[in-house]
CSV table of C-alpha atoms and ligand atoms in Angstrom, one decimal:
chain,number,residue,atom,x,y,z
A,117,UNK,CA,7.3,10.3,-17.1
A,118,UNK,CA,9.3,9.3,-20.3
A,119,UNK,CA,7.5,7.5,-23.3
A,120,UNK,CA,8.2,3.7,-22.0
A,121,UNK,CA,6.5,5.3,-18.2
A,122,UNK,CA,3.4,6.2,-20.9
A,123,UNK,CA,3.5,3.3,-22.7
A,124,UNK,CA,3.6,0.7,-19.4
A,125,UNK,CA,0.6,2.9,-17.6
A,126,UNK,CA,-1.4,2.5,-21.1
A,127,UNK,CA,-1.3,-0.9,-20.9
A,128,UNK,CA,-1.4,-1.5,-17.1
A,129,UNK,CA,-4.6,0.5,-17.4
A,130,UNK,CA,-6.2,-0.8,-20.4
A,131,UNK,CA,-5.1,-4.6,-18.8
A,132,UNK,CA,-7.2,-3.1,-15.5
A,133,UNK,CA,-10.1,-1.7,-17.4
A,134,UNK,CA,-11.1,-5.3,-19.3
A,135,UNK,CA,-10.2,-7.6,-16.2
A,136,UNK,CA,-10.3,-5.6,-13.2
A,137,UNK,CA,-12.9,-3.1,-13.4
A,138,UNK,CA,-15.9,-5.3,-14.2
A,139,UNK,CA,-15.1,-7.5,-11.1
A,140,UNK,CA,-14.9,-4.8,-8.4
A,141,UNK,CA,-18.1,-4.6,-7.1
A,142,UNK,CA,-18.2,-8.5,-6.7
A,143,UNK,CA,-15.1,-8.7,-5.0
A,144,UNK,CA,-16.2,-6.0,-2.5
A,145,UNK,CA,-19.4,-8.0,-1.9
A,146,UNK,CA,-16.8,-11.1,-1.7
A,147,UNK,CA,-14.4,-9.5,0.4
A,148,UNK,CA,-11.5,-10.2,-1.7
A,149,UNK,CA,-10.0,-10.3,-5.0
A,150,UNK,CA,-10.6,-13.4,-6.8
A,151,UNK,CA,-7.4,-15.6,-6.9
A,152,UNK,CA,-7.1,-15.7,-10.6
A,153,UNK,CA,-6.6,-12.2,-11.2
A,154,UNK,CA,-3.6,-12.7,-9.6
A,155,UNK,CA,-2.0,-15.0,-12.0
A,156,UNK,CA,-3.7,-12.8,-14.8
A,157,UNK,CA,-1.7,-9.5,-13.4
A,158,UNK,CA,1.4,-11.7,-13.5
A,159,UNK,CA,0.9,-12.4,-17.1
A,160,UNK,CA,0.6,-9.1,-17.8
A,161,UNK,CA,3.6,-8.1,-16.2
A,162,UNK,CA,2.3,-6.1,-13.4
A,163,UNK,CA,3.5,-8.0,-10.4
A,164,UNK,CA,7.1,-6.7,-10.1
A,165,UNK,CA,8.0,-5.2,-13.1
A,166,UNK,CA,11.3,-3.7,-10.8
A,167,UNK,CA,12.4,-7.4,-10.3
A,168,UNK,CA,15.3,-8.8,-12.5
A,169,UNK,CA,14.5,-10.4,-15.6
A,170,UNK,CA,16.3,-13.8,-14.7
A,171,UNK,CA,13.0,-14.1,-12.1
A,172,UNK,CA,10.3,-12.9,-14.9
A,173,UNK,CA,10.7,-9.3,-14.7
A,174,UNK,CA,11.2,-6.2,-16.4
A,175,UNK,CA,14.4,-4.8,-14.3
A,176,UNK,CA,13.0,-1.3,-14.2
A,177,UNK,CA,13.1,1.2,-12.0
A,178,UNK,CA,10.8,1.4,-9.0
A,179,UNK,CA,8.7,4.1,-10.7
A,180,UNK,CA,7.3,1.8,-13.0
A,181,UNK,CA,5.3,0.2,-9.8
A,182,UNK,CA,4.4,3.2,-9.0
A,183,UNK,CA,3.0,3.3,-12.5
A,184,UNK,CA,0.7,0.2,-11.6
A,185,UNK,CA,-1.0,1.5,-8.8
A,186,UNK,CA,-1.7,5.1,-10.6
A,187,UNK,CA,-3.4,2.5,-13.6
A,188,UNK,CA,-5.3,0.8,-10.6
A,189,UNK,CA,-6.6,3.8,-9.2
A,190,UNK,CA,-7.7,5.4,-13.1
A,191,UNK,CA,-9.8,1.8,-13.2
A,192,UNK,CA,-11.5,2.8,-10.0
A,193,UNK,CA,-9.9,0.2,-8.0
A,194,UNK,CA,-8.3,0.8,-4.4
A,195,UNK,CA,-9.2,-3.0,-3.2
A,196,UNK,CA,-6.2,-5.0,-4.8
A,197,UNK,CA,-3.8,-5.6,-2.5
A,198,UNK,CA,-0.9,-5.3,-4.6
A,199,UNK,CA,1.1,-3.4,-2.8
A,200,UNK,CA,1.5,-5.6,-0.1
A,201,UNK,CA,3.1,-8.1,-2.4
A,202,UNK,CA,5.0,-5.3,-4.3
A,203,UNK,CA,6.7,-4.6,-0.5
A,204,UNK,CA,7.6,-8.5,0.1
A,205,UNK,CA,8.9,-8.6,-3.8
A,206,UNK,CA,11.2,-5.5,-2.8
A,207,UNK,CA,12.5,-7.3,0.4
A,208,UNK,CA,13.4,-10.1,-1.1
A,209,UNK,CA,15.1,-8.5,-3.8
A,210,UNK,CA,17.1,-6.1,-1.2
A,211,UNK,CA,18.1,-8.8,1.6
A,212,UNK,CA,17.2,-12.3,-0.1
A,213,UNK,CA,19.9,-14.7,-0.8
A,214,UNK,CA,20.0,-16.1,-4.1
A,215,UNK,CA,18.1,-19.0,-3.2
A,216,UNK,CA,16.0,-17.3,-1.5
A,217,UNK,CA,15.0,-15.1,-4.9
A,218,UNK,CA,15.5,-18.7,-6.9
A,219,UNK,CA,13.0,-19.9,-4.8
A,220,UNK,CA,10.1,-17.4,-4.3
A,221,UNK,CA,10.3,-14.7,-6.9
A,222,UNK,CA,9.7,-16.3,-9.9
A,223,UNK,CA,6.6,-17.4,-8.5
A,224,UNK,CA,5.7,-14.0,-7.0
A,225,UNK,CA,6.2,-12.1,-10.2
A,226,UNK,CA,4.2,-14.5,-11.9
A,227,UNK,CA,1.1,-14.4,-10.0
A,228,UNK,CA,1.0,-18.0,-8.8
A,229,UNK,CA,2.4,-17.2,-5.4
A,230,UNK,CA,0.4,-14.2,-3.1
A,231,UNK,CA,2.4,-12.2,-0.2
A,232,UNK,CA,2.0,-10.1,2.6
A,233,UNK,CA,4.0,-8.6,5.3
A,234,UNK,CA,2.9,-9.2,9.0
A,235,UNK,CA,4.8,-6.1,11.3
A,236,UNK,CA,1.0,-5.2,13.5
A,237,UNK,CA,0.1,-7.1,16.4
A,238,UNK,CA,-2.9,-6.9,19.0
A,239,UNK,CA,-1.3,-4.8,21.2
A,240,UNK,CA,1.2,-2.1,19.0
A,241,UNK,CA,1.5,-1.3,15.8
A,242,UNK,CA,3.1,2.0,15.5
A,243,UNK,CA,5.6,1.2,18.5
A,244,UNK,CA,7.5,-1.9,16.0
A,245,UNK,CA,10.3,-2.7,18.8
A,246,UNK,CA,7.5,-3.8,21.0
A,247,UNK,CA,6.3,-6.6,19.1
A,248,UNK,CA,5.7,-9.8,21.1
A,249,UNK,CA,5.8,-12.7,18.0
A,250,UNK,CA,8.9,-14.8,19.2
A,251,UNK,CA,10.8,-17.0,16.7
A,252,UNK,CA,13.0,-19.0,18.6
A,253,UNK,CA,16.1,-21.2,17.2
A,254,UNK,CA,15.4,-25.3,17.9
A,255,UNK,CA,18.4,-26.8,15.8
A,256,UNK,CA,18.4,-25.6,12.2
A,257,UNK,CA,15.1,-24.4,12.7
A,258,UNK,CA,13.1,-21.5,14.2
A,259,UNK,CA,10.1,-22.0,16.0
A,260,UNK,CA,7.3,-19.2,15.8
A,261,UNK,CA,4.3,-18.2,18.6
A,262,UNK,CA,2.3,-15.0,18.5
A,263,UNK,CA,-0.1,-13.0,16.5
A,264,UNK,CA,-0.4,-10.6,13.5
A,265,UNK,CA,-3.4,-8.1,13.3
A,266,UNK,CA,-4.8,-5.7,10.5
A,267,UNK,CA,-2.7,-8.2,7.4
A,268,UNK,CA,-3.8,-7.1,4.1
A,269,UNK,CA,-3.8,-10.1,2.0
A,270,UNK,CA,-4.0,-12.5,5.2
A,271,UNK,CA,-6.5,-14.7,3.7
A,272,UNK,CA,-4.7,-15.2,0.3
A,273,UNK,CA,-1.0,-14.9,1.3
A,274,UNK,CA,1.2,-18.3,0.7
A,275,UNK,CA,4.0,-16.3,1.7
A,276,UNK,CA,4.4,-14.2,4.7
A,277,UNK,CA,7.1,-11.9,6.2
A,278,UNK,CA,6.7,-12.4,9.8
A,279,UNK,CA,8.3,-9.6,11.7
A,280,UNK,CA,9.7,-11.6,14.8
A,281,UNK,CA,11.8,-11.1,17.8
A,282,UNK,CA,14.7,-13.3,17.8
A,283,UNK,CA,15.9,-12.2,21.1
A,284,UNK,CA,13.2,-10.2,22.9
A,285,UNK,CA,15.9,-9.0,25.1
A,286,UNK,CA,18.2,-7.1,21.9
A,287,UNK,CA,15.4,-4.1,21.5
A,288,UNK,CA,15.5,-3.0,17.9
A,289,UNK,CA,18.6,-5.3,17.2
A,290,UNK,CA,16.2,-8.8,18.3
A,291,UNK,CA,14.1,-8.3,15.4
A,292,UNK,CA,14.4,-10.8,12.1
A,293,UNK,CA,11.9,-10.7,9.3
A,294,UNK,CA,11.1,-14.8,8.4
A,295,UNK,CA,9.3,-16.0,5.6
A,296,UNK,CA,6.3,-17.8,6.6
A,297,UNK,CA,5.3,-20.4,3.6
A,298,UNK,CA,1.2,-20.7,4.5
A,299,UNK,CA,1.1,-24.4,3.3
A,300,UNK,CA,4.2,-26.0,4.6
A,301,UNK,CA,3.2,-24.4,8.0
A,302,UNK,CA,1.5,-26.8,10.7
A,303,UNK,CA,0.3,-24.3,13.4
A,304,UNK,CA,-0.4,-21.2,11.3
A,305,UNK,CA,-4.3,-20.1,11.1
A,306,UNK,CA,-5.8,-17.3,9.4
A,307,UNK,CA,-8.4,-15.7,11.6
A,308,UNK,CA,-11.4,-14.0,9.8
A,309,UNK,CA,-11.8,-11.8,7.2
A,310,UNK,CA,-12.0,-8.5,8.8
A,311,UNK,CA,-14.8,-6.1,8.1
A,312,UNK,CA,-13.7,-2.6,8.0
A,313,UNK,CA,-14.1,1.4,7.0
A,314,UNK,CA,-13.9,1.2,2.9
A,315,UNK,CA,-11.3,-1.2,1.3
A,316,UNK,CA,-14.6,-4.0,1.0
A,317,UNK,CA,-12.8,-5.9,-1.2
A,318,UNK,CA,-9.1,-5.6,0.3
A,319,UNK,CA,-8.8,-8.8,2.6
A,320,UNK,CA,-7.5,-8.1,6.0
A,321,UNK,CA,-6.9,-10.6,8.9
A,322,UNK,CA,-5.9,-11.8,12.1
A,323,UNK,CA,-2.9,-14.6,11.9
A,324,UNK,CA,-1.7,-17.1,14.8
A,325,UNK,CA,1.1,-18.9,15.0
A,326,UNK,CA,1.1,-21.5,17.3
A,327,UNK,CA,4.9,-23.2,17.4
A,328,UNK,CA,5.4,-23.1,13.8
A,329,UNK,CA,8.3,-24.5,12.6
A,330,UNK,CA,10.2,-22.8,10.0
A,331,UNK,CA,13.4,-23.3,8.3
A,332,UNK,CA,16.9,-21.7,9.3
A,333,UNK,CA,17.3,-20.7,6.1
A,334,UNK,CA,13.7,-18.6,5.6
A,335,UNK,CA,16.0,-16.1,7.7
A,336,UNK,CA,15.2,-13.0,5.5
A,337,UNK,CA,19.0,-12.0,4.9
A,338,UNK,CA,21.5,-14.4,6.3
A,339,UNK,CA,21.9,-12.5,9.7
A,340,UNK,CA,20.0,-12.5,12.9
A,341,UNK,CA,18.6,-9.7,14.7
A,342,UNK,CA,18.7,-6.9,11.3
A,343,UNK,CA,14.9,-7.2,11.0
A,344,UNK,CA,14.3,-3.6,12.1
A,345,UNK,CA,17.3,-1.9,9.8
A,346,UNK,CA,15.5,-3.6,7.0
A,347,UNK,CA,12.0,-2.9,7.7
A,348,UNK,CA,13.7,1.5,8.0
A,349,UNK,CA,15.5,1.2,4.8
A,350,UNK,CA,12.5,0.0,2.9
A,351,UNK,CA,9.3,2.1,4.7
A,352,UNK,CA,10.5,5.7,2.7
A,353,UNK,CA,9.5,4.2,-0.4
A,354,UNK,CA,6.6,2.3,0.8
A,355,UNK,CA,5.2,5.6,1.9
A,356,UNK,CA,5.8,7.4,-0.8
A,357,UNK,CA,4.2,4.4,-3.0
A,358,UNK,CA,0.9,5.6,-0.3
A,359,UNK,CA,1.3,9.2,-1.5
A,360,UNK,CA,1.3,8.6,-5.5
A,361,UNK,CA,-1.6,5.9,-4.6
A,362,UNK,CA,-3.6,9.7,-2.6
A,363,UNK,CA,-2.3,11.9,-5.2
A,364,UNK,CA,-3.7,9.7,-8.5
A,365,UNK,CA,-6.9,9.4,-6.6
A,366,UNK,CA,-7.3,12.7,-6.1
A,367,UNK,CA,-7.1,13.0,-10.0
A,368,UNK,CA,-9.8,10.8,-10.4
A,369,UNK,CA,-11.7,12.3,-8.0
A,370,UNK,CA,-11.6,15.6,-9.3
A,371,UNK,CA,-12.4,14.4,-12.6
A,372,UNK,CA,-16.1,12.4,-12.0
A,373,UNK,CA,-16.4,15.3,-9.6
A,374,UNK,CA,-16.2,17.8,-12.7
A,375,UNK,CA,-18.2,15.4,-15.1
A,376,UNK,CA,-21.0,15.7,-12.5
A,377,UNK,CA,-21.3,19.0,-11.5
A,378,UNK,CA,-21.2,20.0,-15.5
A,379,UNK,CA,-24.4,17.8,-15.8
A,380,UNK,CA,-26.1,18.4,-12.7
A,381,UNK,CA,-28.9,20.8,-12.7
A,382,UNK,CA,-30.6,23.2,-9.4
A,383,UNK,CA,-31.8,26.8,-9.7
A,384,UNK,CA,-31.9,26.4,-13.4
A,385,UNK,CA,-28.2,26.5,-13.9
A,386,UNK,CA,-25.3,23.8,-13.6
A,387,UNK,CA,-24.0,22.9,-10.3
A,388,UNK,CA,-20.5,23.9,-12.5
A,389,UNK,CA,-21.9,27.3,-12.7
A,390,UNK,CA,-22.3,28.4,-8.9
A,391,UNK,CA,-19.2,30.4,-7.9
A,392,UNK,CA,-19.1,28.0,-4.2
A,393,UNK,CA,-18.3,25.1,-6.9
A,394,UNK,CA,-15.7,26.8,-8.9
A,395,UNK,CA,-14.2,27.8,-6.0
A,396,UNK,CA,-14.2,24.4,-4.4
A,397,UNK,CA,-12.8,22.7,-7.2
A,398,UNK,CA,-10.0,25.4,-8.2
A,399,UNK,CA,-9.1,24.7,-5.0
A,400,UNK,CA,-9.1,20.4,-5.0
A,401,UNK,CA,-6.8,21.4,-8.7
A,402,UNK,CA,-4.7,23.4,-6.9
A,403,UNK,CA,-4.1,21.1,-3.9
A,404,UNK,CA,-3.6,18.4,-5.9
A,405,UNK,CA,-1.3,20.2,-8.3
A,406,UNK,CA,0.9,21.2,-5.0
A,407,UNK,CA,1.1,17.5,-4.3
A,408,UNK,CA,1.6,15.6,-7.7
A,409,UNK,CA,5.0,18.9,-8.0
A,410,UNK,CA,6.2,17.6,-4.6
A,411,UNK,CA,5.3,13.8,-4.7
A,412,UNK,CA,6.9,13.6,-8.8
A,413,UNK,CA,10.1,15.6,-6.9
A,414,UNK,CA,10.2,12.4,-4.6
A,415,UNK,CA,9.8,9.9,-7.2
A,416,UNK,CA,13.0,11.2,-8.8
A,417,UNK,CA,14.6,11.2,-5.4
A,418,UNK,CA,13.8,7.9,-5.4
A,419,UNK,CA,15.0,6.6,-8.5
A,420,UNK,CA,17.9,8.4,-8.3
A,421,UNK,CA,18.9,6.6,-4.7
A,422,UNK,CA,18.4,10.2,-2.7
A,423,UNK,CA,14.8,10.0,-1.3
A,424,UNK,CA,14.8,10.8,2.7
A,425,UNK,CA,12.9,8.8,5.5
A,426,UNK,CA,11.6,12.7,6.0
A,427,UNK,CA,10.8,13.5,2.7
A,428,UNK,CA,8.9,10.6,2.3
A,429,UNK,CA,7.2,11.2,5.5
A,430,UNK,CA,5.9,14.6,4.5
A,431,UNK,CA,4.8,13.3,1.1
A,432,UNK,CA,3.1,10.6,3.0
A,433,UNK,CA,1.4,12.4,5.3
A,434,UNK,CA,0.9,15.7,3.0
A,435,UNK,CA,-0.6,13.6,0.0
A,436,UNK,CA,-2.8,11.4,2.2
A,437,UNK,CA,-4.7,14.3,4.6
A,438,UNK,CA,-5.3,16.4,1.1
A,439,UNK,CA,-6.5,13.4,-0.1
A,440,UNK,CA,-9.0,12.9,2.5
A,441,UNK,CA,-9.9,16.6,2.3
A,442,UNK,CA,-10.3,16.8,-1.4
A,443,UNK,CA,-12.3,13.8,-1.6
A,444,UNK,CA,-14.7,15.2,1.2
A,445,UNK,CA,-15.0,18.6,-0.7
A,446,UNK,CA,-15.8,16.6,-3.5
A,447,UNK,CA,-18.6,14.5,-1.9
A,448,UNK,CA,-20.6,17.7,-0.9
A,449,UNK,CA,-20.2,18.6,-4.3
A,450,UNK,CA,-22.7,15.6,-5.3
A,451,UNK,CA,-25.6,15.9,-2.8
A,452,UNK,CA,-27.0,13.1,-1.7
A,453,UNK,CA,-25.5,11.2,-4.8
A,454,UNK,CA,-22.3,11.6,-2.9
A,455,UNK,CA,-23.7,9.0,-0.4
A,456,UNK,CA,-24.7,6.3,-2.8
A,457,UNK,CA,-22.3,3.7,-3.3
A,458,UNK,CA,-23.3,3.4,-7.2
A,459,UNK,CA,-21.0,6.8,-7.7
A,460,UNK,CA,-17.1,6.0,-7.6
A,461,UNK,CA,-16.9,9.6,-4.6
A,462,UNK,CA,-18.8,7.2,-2.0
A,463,UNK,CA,-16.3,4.5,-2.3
A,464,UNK,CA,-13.6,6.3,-2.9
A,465,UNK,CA,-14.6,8.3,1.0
A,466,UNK,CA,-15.0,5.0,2.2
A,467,UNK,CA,-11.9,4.0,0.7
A,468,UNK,CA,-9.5,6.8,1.2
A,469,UNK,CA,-10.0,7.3,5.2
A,470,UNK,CA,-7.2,4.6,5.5
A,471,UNK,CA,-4.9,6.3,3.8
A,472,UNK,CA,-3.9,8.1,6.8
A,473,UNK,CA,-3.2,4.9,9.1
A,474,UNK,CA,-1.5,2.5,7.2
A,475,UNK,CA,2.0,2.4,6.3
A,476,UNK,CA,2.5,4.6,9.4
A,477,UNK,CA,0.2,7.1,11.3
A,478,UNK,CA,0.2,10.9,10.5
A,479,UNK,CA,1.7,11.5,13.8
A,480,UNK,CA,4.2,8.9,13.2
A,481,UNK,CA,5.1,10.6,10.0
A,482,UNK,CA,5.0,14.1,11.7
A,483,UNK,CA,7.1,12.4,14.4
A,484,UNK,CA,9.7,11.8,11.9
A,485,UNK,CA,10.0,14.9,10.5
A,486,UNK,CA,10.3,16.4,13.7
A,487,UNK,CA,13.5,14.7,14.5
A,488,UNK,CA,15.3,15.5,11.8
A,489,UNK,CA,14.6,19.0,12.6
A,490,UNK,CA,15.5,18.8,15.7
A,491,UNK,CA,18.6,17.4,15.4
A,492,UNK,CA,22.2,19.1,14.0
A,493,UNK,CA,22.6,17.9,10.6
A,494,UNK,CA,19.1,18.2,9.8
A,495,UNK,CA,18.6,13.9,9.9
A,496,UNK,CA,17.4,12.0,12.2
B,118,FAD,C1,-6.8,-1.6,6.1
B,118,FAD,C2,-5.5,-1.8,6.8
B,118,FAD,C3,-4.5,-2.6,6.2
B,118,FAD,C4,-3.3,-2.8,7.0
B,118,FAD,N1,-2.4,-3.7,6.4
B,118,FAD,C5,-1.3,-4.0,7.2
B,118,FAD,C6,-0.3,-5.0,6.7
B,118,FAD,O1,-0.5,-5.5,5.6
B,118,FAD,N2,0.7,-5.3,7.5
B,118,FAD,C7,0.9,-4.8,8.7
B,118,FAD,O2,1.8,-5.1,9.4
B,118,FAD,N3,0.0,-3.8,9.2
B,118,FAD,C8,-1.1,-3.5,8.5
B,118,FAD,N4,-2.0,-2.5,8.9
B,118,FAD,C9,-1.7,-1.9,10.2
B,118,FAD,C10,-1.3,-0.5,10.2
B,118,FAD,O3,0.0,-0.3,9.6
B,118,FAD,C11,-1.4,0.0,11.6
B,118,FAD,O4,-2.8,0.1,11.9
B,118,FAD,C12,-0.8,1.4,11.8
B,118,FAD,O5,0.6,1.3,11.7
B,118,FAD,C13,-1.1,2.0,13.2
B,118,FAD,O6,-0.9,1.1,14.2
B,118,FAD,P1,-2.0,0.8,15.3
B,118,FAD,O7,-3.3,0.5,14.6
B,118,FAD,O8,-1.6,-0.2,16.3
B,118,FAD,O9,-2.3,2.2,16.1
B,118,FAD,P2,-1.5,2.7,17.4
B,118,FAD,O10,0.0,2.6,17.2
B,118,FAD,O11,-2.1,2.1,18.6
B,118,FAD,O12,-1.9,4.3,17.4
B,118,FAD,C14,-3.1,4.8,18.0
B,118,FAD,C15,-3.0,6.3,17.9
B,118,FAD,O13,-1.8,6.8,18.7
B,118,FAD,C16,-1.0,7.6,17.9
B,118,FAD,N5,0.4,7.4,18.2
B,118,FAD,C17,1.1,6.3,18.4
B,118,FAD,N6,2.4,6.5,18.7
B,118,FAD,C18,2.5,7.9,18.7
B,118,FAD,C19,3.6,8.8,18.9
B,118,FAD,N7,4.8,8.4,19.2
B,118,FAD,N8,3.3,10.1,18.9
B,118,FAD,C20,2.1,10.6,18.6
B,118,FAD,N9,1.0,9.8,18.4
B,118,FAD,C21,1.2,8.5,18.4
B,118,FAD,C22,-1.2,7.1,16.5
B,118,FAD,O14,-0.8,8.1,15.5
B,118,FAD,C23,-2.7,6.8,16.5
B,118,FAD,O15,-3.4,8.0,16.3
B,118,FAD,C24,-3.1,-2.3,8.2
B,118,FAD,C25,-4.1,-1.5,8.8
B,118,FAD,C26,-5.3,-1.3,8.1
B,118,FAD,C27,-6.4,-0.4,8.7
């Protein structure tokens, strides 16, 4: 991290700690972040910082949104779903036409428009050619039926990816991604908000489109059918975005673990001082040590145009299952404390058993690495 990295996550967090933090347990009993904080973030120059300036942002690097979610997680929040919209920011900005970016980003980065990205369905979500959502082309526009499942953000979004097939016959080359705008969209419905494992205040939904006409030109890209070539290109950074999200949790983690265990009394000694506990947590510092060395190696990789689909797979995967372990180390650290949801380790179990789903599966991210093993240049 240079000084500007240090000077960004200061803010970001100190921006989190006065209007974020004090909010999250009414959220969670809400089920989702309160509109306004939106348009708050955006003032504060958290919603795409790596957009150019001529749309309202910073024109940094990627790593400084990275830096936004590692000040969410120090503020104890893993609810806002940020990173959803991050994603839909990115697409635009790497296959958008310029009126596409004219017309959505400003409003994006500001905070006054909310995305999400709809690739899950009922029936497959790690298998992405076999979607069934059909966009079909009426004149100069396209006509949508099907259904999206698991959407983080579904009940806020105004402006939704859609990942479609265009021609249900072209495998992965009939897939398009089109921009869904919620209000201009007779035949969209948002289903309920789900209720899930952790993530209380993260909403997640069902969506239906029933012959919902949208624009030719919400074509994400200006050519049919190149849906699935985007969606590749961009998933090695969303994942790796997963892993710094695990590996600054873990920090956290291992920090109210330690503030605990150094005030906690049994036998007439610190829980710090039995040798089980030191052992535990030189372990969780070490694992997370391991991780931050590999997952800061990617982040360079990254910024520097050189990250793998495979790298970021193992980071993904790697980060997220020490994550889970850490965090469940940590837990039987507190006792039954551990179980009450007025100490951050409950909800950041609850939270963290996600981390391992989304964004792609740890088999699908094992799966990946596998290939590019097995085949001769050592690439899938
Ligand atoms: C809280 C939350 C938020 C989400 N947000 C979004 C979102 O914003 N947008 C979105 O599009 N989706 C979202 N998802 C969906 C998520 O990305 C999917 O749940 C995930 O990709 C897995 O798909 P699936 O649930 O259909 O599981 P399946 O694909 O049905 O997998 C079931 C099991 O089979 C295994 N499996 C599947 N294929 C293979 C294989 N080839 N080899 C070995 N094992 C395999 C899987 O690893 C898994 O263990 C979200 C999910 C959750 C829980």
């Amino acid at each position: 991290m240079t000084e500007e990295h240090h000077l960004f996550a200061e803010s970001a967090f100190q921006f989190f700690e006065a209007e974020l933090r004090p909010h999250i347990d009414a959220w969670r009993q809400a089920g989702v972040v309160e509109r306004d904080f939106w348009r708050k973030a955006g003032g504060a120059g958290l919603l795409g910082p790596a957009m150019p300036e001529q749309f309202g942002g910073a024109g940094a690097d990627v790593s400084f949104d990275a830096i936004v979610g590692m000040a969410q997680t120090r503020a104890g929040d893993a609810n806002w779903g940020w990173s959803a919209h991050n994603i839909v920011l990115h697409y635009l900005l790497a296959y958008g036409t310029q009126s596409q970016q004219e017309q959505w980003m400003p409003g994006l980065v500001s905070g006054d428009l909310v995305a999400a990205i709809a690739m899950t369905e009922p029936d497959t979500g790690s298998d992405l050619q076999a979607i069934k959502t059909r966009a079909q082309r009426d004149g100069r526009d396209y006509v949508i039926n099907g259904s999206k499942l698991y959407i983080t953000n579904g009940q806020t979004a105004d402006l939704i990816v859609v990942v479609c097939k265009t021609d249900p016959s072209g495998g992965a080359r009939g897939v398009s991604l089109l921009v869904v705008e919620a209000d201009a969209a007779p035949g969209f419905t948002r289903g309920r908000n789900l209720r899930k494992l952790g993530l209380d205040g993260a909403d997640t939904s069902e969506l239906f489109f029933s012959e919902v006409r949208v624009p030719g030109r919400n074509l994400l890209g200006e050519e049919e059918g190149r849906g699935f070539v985007q969606l590749m290109s961009q998933l090695p950074w969303e994942r790796l975005m997963l892993a710094v999200l695990a590996d600054a949790s873990m920090e956290s983690v291992i920090e109210d673990t330690l503030a605990f265990v150094k005030q906690r009394r049994a036998f007439g000694q610190r829980v710090m001082d039995f040798q089980n506990t030191r052992f535990k947590l030189a372990e969780c510092r070490t694992r997370h040590n391991v991780t931050r060395a590999f997952v800061d190696n990617c982040m360079v990789a990254l910024v520097q145009g050189e990250l793998t689909a495979e790298e970021a797979a193992q980071a993904k995967w790697w980060a997220c299952r020490t994550f889970n372990r850490v965090v469940d180390e940590c837990l039987q650290l507190h006792g039954g404390a551990g179980l009450m949801l007025e100490y951050p380790i409950a909800h950041h179990y609850r939270d963290s058993r996600f981390a391992r789903i989304v964004g792609g599966t740890e088999e699908i991210m094992k799966e990946i690495i596998a290939r590019s093993m097995d085949s001769d240049d050592g690439h899938p």
